[in-house]
Coordinates of C-alpha atoms and ligand atoms in Angstrom, one line a residue:
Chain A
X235 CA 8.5 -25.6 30.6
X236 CA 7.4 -27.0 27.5
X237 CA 6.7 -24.0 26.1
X238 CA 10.0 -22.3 27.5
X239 CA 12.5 -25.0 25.8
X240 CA 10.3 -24.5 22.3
X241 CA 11.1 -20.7 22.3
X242 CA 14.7 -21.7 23.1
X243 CA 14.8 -24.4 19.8
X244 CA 13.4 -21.4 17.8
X245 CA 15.6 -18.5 18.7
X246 CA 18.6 -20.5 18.4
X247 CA 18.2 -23.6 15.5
X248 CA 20.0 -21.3 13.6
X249 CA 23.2 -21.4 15.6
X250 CA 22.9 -25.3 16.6
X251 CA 22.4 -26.3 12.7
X252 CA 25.3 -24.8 11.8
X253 CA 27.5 -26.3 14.7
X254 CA 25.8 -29.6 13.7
X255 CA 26.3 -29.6 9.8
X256 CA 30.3 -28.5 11.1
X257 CA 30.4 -31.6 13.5
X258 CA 28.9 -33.5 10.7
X259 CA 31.3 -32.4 8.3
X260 CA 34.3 -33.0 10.5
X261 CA 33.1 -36.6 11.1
X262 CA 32.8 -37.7 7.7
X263 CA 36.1 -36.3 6.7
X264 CA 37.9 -37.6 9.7
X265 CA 36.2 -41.6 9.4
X266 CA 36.2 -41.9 5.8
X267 CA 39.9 -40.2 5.8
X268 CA 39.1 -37.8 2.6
X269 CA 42.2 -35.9 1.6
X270 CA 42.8 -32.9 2.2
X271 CA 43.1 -31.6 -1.5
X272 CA 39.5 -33.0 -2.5
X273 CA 37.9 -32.0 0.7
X274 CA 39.1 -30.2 3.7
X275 CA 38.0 -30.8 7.1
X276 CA 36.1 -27.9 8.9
X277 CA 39.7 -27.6 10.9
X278 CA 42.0 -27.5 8.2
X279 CA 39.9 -24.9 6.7
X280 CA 39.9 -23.2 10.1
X281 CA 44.0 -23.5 10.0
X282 CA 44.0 -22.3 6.8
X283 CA 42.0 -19.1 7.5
X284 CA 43.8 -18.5 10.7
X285 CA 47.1 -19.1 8.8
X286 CA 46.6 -16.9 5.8
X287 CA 44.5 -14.3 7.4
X288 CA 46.2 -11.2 6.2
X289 CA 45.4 -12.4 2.5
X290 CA 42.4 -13.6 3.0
X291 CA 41.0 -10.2 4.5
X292 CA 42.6 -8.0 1.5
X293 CA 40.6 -9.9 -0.9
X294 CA 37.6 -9.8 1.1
X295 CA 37.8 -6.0 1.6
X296 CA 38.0 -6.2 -2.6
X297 CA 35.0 -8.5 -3.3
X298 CA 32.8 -6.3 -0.1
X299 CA 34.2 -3.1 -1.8
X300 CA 33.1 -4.0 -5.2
X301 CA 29.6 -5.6 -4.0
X302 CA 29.0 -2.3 -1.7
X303 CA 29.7 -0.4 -4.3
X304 CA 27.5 -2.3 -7.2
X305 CA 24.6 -2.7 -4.6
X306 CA 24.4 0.9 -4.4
X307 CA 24.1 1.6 -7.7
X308 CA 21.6 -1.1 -8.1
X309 CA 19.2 0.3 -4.9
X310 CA 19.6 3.8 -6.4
X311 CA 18.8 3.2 -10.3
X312 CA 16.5 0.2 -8.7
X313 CA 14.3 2.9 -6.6
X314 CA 14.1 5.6 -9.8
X315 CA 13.1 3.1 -12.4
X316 CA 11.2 1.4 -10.4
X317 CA 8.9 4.4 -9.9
X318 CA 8.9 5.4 -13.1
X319 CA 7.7 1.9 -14.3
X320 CA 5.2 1.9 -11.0
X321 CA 3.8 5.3 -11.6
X322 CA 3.8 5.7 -15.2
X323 CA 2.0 3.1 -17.3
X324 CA 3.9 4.3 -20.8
X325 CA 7.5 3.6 -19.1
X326 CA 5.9 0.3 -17.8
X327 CA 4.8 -0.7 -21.8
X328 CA 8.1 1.1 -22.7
X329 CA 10.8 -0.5 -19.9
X330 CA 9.5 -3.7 -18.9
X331 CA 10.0 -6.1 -21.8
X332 CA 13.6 -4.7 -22.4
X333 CA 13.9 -5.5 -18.7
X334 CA 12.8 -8.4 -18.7
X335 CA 15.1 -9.4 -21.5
X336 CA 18.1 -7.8 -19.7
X337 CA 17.8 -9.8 -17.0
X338 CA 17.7 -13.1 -18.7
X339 CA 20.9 -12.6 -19.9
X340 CA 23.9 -14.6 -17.9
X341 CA 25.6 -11.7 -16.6
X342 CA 28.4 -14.3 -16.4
X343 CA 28.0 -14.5 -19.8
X344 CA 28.3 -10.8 -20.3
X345 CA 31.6 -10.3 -18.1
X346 CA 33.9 -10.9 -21.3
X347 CA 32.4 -8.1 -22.9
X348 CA 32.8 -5.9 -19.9
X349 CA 36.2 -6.6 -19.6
X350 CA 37.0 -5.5 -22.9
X351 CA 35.4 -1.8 -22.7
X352 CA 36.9 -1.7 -18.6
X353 CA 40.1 -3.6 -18.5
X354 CA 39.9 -6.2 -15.9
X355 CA 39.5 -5.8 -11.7
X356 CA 37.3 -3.4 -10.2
X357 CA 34.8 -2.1 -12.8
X358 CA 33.6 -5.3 -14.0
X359 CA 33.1 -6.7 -10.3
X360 CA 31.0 -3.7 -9.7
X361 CA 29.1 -3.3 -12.9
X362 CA 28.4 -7.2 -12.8
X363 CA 26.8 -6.7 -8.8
X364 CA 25.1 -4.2 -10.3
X365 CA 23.6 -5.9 -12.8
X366 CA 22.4 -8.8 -11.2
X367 CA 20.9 -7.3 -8.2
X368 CA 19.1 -3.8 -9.9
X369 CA 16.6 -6.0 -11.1
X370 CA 14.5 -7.6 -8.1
X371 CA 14.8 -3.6 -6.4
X372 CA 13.5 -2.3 -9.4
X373 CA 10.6 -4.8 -9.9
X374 CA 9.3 -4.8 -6.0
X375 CA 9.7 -0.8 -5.6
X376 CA 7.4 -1.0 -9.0
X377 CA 5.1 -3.8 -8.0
X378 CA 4.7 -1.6 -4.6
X379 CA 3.8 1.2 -6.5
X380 CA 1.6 -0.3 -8.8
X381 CA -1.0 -2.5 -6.0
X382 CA -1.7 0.8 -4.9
X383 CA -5.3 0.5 -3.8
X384 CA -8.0 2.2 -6.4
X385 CA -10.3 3.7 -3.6
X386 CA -8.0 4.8 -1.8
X387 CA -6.2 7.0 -5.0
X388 CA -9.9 8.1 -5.2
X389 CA -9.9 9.3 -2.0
X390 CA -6.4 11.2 -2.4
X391 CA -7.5 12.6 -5.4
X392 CA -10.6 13.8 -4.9
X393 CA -8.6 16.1 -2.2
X394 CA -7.2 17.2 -5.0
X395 CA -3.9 15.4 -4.1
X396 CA -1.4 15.9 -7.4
X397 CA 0.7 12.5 -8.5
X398 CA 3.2 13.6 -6.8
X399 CA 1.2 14.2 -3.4
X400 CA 0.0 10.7 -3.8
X401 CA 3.3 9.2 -4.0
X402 CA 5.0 11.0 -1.8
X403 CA 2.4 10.8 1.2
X404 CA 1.0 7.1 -0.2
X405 CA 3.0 5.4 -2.7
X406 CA 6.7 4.9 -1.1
X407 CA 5.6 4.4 2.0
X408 CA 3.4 1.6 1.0
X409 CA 6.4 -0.1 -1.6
X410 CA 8.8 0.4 1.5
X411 CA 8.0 -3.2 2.7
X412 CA 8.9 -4.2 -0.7
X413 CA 11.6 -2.3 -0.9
X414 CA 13.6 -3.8 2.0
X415 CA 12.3 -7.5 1.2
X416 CA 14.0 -6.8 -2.5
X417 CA 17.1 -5.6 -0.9
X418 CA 17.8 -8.6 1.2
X419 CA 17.6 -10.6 -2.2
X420 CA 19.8 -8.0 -4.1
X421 CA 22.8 -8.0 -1.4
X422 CA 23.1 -11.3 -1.6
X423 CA 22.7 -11.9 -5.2
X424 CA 25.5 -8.2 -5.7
X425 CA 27.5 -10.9 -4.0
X426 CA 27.1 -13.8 -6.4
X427 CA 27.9 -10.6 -9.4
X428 CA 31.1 -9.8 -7.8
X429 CA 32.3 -13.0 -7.0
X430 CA 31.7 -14.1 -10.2
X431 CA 33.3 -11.4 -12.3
X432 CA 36.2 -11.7 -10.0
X433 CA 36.9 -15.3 -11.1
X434 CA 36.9 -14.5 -14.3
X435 CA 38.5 -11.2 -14.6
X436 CA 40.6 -10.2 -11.8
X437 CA 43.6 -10.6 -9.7
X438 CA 41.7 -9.2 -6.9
X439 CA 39.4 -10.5 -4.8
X440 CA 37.6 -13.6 -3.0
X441 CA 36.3 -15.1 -6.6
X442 CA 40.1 -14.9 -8.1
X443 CA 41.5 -16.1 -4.2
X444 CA 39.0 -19.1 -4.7
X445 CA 40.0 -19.8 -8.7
X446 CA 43.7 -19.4 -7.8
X447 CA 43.6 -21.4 -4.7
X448 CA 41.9 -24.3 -6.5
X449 CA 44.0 -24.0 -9.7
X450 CA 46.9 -25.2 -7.0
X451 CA 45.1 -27.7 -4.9
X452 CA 45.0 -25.7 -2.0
X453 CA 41.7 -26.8 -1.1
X454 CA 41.9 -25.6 2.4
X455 CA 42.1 -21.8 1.0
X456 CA 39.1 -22.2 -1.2
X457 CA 37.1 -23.6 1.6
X458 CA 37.7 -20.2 3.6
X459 CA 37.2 -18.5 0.7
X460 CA 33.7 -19.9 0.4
X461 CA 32.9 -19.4 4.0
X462 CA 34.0 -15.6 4.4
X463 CA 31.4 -14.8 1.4
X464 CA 29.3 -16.5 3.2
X465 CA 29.9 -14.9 6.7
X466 CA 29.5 -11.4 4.4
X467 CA 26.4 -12.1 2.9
X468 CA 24.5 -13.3 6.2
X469 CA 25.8 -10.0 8.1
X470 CA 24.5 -8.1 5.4
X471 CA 21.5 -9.6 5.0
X472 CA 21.1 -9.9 8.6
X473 CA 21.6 -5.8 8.6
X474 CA 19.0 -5.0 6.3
X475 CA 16.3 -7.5 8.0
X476 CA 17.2 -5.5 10.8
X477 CA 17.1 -2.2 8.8
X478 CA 12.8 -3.7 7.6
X479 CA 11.6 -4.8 11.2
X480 CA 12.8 -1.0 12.2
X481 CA 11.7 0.9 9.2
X482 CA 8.6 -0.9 8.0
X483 CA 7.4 -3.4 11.4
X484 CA 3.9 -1.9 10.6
X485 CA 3.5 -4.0 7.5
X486 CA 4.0 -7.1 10.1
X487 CA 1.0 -5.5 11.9
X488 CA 2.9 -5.3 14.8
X489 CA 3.7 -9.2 14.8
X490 CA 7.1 -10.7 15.3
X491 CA 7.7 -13.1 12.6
Chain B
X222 CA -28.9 26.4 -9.1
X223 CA -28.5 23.6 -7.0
X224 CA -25.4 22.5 -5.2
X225 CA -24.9 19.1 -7.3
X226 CA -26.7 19.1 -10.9
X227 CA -27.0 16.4 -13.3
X228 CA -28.1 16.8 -16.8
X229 CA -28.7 13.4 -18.7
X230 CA -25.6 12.3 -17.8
X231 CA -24.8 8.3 -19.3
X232 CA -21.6 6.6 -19.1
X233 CA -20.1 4.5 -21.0
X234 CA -16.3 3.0 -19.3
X235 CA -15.5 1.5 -22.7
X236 CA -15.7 3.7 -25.6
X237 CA -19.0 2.2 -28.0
X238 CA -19.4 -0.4 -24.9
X239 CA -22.7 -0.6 -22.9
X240 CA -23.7 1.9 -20.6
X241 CA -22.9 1.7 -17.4
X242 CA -25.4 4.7 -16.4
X243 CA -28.3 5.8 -18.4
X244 CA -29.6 10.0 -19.1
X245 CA -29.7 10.6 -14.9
X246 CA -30.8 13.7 -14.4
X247 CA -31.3 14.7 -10.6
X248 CA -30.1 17.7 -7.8
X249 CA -29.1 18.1 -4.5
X250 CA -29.5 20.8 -2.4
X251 CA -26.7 22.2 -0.8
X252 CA -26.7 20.7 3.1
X253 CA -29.0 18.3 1.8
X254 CA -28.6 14.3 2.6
X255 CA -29.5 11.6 -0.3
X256 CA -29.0 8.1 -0.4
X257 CA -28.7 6.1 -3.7
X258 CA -30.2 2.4 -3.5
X259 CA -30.1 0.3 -6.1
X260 CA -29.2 -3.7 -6.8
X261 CA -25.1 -4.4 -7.2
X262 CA -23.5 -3.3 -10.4
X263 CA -26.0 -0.6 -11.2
X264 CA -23.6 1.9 -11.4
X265 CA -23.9 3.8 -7.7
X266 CA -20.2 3.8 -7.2
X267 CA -20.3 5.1 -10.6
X268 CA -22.3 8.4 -9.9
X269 CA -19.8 8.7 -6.8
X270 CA -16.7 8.8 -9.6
X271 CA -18.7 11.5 -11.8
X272 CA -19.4 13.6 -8.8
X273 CA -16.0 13.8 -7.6
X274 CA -14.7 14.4 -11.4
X275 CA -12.3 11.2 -11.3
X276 CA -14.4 9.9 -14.4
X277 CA -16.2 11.9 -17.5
X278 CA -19.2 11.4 -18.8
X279 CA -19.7 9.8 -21.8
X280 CA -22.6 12.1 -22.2
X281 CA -24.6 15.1 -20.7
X282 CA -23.4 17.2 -17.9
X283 CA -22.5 17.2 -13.9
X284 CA -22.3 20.8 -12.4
X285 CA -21.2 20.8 -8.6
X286 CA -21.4 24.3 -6.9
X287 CA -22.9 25.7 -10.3
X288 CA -19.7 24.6 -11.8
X289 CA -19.3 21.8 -14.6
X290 CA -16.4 19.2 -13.4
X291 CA -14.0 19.1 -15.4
X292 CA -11.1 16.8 -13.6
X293 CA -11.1 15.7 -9.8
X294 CA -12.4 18.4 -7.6
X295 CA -10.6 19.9 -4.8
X296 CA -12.6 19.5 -1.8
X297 CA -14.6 16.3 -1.6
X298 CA -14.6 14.0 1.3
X299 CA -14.8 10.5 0.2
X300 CA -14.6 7.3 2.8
X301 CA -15.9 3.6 1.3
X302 CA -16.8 -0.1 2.7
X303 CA -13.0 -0.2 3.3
X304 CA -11.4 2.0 5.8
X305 CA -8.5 2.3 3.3
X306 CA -6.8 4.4 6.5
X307 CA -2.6 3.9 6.5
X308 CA -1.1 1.0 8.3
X309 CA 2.2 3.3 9.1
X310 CA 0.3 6.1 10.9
X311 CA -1.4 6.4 14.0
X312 CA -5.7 7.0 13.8
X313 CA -4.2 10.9 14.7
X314 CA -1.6 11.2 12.0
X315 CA -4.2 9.2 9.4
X316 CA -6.5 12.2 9.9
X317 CA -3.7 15.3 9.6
X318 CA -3.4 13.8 5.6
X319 CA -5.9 15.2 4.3
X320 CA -4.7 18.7 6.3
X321 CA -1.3 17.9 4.7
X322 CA -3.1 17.8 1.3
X323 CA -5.6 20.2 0.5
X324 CA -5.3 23.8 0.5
X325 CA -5.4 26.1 2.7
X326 CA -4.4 24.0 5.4
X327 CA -1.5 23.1 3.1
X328 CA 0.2 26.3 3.2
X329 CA -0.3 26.6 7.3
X330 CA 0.4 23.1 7.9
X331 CA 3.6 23.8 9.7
X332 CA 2.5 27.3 11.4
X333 CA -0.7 26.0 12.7
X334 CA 0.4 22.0 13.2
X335 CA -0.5 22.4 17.0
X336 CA -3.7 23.8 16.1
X337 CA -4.9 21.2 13.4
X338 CA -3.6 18.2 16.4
X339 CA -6.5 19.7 18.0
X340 CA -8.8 20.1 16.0
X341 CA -8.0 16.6 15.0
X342 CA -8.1 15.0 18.5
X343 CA -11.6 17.3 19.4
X344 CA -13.1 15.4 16.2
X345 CA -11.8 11.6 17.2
X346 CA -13.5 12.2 20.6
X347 CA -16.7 13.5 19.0
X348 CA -17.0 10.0 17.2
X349 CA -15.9 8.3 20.8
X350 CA -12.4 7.3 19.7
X351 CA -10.4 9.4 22.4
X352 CA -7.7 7.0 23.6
X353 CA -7.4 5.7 20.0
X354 CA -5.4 8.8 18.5
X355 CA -1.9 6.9 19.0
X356 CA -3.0 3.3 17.7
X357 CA -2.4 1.9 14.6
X358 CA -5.6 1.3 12.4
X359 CA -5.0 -2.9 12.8
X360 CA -5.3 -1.9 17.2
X361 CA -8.5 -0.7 15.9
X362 CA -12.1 -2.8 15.4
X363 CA -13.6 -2.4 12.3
X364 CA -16.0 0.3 13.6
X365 CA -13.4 2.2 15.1
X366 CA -11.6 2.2 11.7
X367 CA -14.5 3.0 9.8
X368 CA -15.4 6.1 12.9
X369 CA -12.0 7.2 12.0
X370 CA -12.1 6.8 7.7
X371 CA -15.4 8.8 8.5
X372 CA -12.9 11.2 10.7
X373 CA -10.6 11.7 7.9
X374 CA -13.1 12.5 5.6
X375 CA -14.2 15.3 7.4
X376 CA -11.3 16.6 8.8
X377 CA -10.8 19.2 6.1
X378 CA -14.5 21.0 6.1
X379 CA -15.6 19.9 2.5
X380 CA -18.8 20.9 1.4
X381 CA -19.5 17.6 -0.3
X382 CA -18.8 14.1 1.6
X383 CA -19.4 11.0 -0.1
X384 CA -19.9 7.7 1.2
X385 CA -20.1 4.1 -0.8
X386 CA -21.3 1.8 1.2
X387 CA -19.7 2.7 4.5
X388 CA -21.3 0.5 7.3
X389 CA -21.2 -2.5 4.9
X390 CA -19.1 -4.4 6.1
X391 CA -20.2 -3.6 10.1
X392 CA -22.2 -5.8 12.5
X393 CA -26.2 -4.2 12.7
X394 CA -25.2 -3.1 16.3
X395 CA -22.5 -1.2 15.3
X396 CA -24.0 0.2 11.9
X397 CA -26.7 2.0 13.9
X398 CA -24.7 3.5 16.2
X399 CA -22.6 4.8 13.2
X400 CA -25.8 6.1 11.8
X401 CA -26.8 8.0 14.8
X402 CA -22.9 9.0 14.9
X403 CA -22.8 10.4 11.6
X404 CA -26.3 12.2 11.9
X405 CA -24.9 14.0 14.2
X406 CA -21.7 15.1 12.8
X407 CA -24.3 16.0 10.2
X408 CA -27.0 18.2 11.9
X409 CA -23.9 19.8 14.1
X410 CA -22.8 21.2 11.1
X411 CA -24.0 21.0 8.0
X412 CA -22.7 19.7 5.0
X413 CA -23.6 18.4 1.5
X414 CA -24.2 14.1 1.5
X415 CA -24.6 11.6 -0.6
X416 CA -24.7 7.7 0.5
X417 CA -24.1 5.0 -1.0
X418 CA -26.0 1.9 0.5
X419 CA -27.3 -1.6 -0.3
X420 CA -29.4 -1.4 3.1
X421 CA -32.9 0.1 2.4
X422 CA -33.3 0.6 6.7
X423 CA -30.3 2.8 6.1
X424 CA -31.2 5.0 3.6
X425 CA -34.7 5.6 5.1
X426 CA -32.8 6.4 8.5
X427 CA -30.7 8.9 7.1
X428 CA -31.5 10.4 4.5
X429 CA -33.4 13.7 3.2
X430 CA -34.1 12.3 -0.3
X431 CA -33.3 8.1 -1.7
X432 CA -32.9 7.7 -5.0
X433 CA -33.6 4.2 -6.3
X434 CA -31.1 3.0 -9.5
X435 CA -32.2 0.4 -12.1
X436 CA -30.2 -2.1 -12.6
X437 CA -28.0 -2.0 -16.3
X438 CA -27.4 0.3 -16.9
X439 CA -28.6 2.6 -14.3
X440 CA -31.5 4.7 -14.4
X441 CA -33.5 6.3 -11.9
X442 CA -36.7 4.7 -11.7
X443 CA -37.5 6.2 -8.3
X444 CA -37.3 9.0 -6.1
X445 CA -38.8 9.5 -2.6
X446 CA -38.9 12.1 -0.1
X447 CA -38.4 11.1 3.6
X448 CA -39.8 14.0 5.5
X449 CA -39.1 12.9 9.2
X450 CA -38.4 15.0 12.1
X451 CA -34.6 16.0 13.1
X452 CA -32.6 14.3 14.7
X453 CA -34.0 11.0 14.2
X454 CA -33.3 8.3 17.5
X455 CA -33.6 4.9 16.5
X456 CA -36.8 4.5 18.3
X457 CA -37.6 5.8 14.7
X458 CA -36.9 2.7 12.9
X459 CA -39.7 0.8 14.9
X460 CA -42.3 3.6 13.9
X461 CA -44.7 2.7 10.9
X462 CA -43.7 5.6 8.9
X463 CA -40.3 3.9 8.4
X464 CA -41.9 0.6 8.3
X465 CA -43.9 1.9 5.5
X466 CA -40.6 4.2 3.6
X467 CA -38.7 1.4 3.6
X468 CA -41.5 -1.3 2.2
X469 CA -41.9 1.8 -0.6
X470 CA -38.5 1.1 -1.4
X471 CA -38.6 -2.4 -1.4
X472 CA -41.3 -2.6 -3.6
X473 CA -39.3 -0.3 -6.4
X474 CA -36.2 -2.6 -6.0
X475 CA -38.6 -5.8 -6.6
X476 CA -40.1 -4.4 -9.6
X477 CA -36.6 -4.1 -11.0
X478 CA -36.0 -7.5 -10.0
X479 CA -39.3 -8.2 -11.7
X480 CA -39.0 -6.9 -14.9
X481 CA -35.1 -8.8 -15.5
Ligands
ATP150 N1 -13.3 0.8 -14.0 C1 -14.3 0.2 -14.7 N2 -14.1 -0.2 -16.0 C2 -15.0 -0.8 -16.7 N3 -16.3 -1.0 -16.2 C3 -16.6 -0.7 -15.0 C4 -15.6 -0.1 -14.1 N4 -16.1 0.2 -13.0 C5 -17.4 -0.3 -13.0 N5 -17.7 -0.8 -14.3 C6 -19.0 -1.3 -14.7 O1 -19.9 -0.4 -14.5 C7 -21.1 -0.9 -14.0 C8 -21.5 -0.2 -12.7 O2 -20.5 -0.4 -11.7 P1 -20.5 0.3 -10.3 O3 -19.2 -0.1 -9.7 O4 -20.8 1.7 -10.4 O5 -21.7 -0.5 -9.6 P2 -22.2 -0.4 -8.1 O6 -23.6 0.0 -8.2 O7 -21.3 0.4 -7.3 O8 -22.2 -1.9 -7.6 P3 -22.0 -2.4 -6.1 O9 -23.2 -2.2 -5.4 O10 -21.7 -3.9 -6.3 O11 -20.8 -1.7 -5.6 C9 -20.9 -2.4 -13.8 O12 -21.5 -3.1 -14.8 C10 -19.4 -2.5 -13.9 O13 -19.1 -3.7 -14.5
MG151 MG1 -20.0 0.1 -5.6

């Protein structure tokens, strides 16, 4: 019994938090009578959403459209450089500080410049997702590659497995665990890039919904602006967990967590 | 000329840093079994590297098959302490890599796939791991998943198998049953050995020839000859002929310890 209503709490808190923290929300807004302009009650927000549905999902489609896009780019330039840096000690001396430099940079920061060479909209949104989220793929497909056990590259090579036998048969399979972990960071942060981009330098999308919606008080709006990324970015991320437990469950050891 | 040669061979891993291996000079015989003893960080896994061609020497020469290696040979079995097998294949499909790997089982793999399962599944339950050829290596006990590294490193016929420390991390029961297990892999048919060990009971057990390694950097300050009948049963290791091998050995180790 006991045991029964633990598994219960665990495969559910999820659900129940949320539907508290909502409740919760609700409560304070409704007693302490905040306005709707500073901060919307979970209902208006609902109203709102409900209400200006249409709009809401053509910018949605924009900001998931520019992410999808940018997050592709990002896992397939992520997997190459990442095994050139995790195979090849020169590109490693060579890439990584210029990477690591590249990354520091505020992408938000950097979104001006884009918009200059691009124009504003689309390109930016996707070439700031991209930005953001190459990084982790490239440095856990790398790291993957690079833990590779010593003895057991002597016991490829003295097959007389070629570098290319060894990755192919050892090395990606091994990173794939790493792989999938990096892209469940990277989707979400392709959907911090995009969003971003879009408030500065669109008329497109959930970021410029949100900065145009706020710019006019309609706080209900930015509210279900906020919570449809949101809703995005745990389906997605909730995809490619799935994707890992399916794909690499033999890294778990067979366990469930 | 025999089947592994070497000719003063010293080492240096650092270029103008201290030896790791000093002028060792010694053969094997092809078929032959020899075990290198020796106190930790003498440079045993060392010898391993050089035989297999995944290091150089610094200096002198290593010839295997009246050959001088020059870059990592083609046909070597290798299996260490760890079984270093793959978590995402099954004990079966951990022992068809090296079949996917070396030629000429390369160029047949597809053709002949049914035939290599076979051969694959005939060798599992030689070691007594039928029933095991669809688990993952973490289903398996350590002694299962060394069985199996052993497996994988003679799936492909080399001539040559090499083995650092491979019962090393087993309990004593299991490590003599592996001993007996490997014997017999051995004597069923033949092949070039050389072992690894830190256990002295081993050595004596198994092998043909031990070679005993002074500690840095390594020379060889002994060599003895264990002429014991075939196959050995481990009512062996009780006999005073062992007894008295493996006090030999003992008392060449000490000396090193001595002199330090
Ligand atoms: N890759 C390496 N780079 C530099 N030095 C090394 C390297 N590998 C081993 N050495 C050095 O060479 C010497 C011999 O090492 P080796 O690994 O051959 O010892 P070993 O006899 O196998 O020891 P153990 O019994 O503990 O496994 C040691 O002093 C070690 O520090
Ligand atoms: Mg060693």
């Amino acid at each position: 019994m006991a045991v029964s209503r633990k598994t219960f709490l665990v495969n559910n808190a999820s659900w129940m938090l949320v539907v508290a923290l909502i409740l919760l929300w609700e409560l304070i807004c409704v007693s302490l009578n905040v306005p709707r302009y500073l901060f919307p009650a979970p209902t208006a927000v609902w109203e709102a959403g409900v209400a200006r549905w249409e709009i809401i999902s053509k910018h949605a489609f924009q900001t998931f459209f520019t992410t999808m896009v940018g997050f592709g780019l990002a896992v397939a330039f992520g997997l190459l450089t990442g095994m050139a840096v995790g195979t090849s000690p020169l590109v490693y001396r060579a890439l990584y500080p210029l990477m690591i430099g590249f990354n520091s940079i505020p992408k938000v920061a950097f979104v001006p410049v884009l918009v200059v060479w691009f124009g504003i909209g689309t390109t930016p949104a996707i070439l700031t997702a991209f930005s953001i989220s190459f990084f982790p793929v490239m440095v856990n497909v790398a790291t993957g590659l690079a833990t590779l056990e010593p003895e057991l590259e002597d016991v490829l090579r003295s097959m007389g497995a070629s570098k290319l036998d060894i990755l192919r048969k050892v090395g990606l399979p091994r990173s794939m665990p790493y792989f999938f972990a990096s892209l469940k960071v990277a989707i979400t942060l392709a959907f911090v890039g995009s969003v971003i981009s879009e408030t500065v330098a669109s008329n497109l999308g959930i970021g410029y919904l949100m900065m145009a919606a706020s710019s006019s008080m309609d706080m209900p709006l930015v509210f279900a602006g906020l919570i449809v990324i949101g809703l995005m970015g745990v389906v997605m991320y909730e995809l490619f967990a799935y994707l890992e437990k399916r794909l690499t469950g033999w890294a778990n050891r067979g366990s469930d967590i | 000329m025999a089947f592994v040669d070497f000719e003063h061979v010293s080492l240096a891993y650092d270029e103008g840093g201290p030896l790791a291996i000093e002028d060792i000079s010694f053969s094997v015989q092809e078929n032959e079994f020899v075990a290198v003893v020796g106190p930790s960080g003498c440079g045993k896994s060392t010898l391993m590297k050089l035989v297999s061609g995944l290091t150089e020497p610094t200096e002198g020469y290593v010839y295997l098959g009246g050959r001088q290696v020059a870059g990592p040979q083609k046909c070597i079995g290798m299996a260490f302490q760890a079984s270093n097998l793959l978590p995402w294949r099954t004990t079966l499909d951990n022992l068809m890599l090296p079949l996917e790997i070396v030629q000429p089982y390369r160029s047949q793999f597809r053709r002949r796939k049914q035939e290599f399962i076979e051969q694959a599944r005939a060798l599992l339950a030689r070691v007594g791991l039928a029933g095991a050829e669809n688990k993952y290596p973490w289903e398996l006990s350590g002694g299962m998943q060394q069985r199996a590294s052993i497996c994988r490193a003679l799936i492909h016929k080399p001539r040559l198998l090499m083995l650092d420390e491979p019962f090393g991390a087993l309990d004593a029961f299991t490590r003599e049953e592996l001993w007996c297990m490997l014997q017999d892999l051995w004597q069923e048919d033949p092949f070039t050995v050389i072992l690894v060990t830190h256990d002295l009971r081993e050595a004596v057990f198994l092998a043909d020839t031990v070679y005993v390694l002074s500690k840095g950097p390594g020379q060889i300050v002994a060599q003895k000859q264990i002429d014991e009948a075939r196959p050995r049963s481990l009512e062996f290791t009780y006999s005073k002929p062992f007894a008295d091998n493996v006090q030999e050995l003992r008392e060449h180790i000490g000396r090193i310890r001595a002199v330090q």
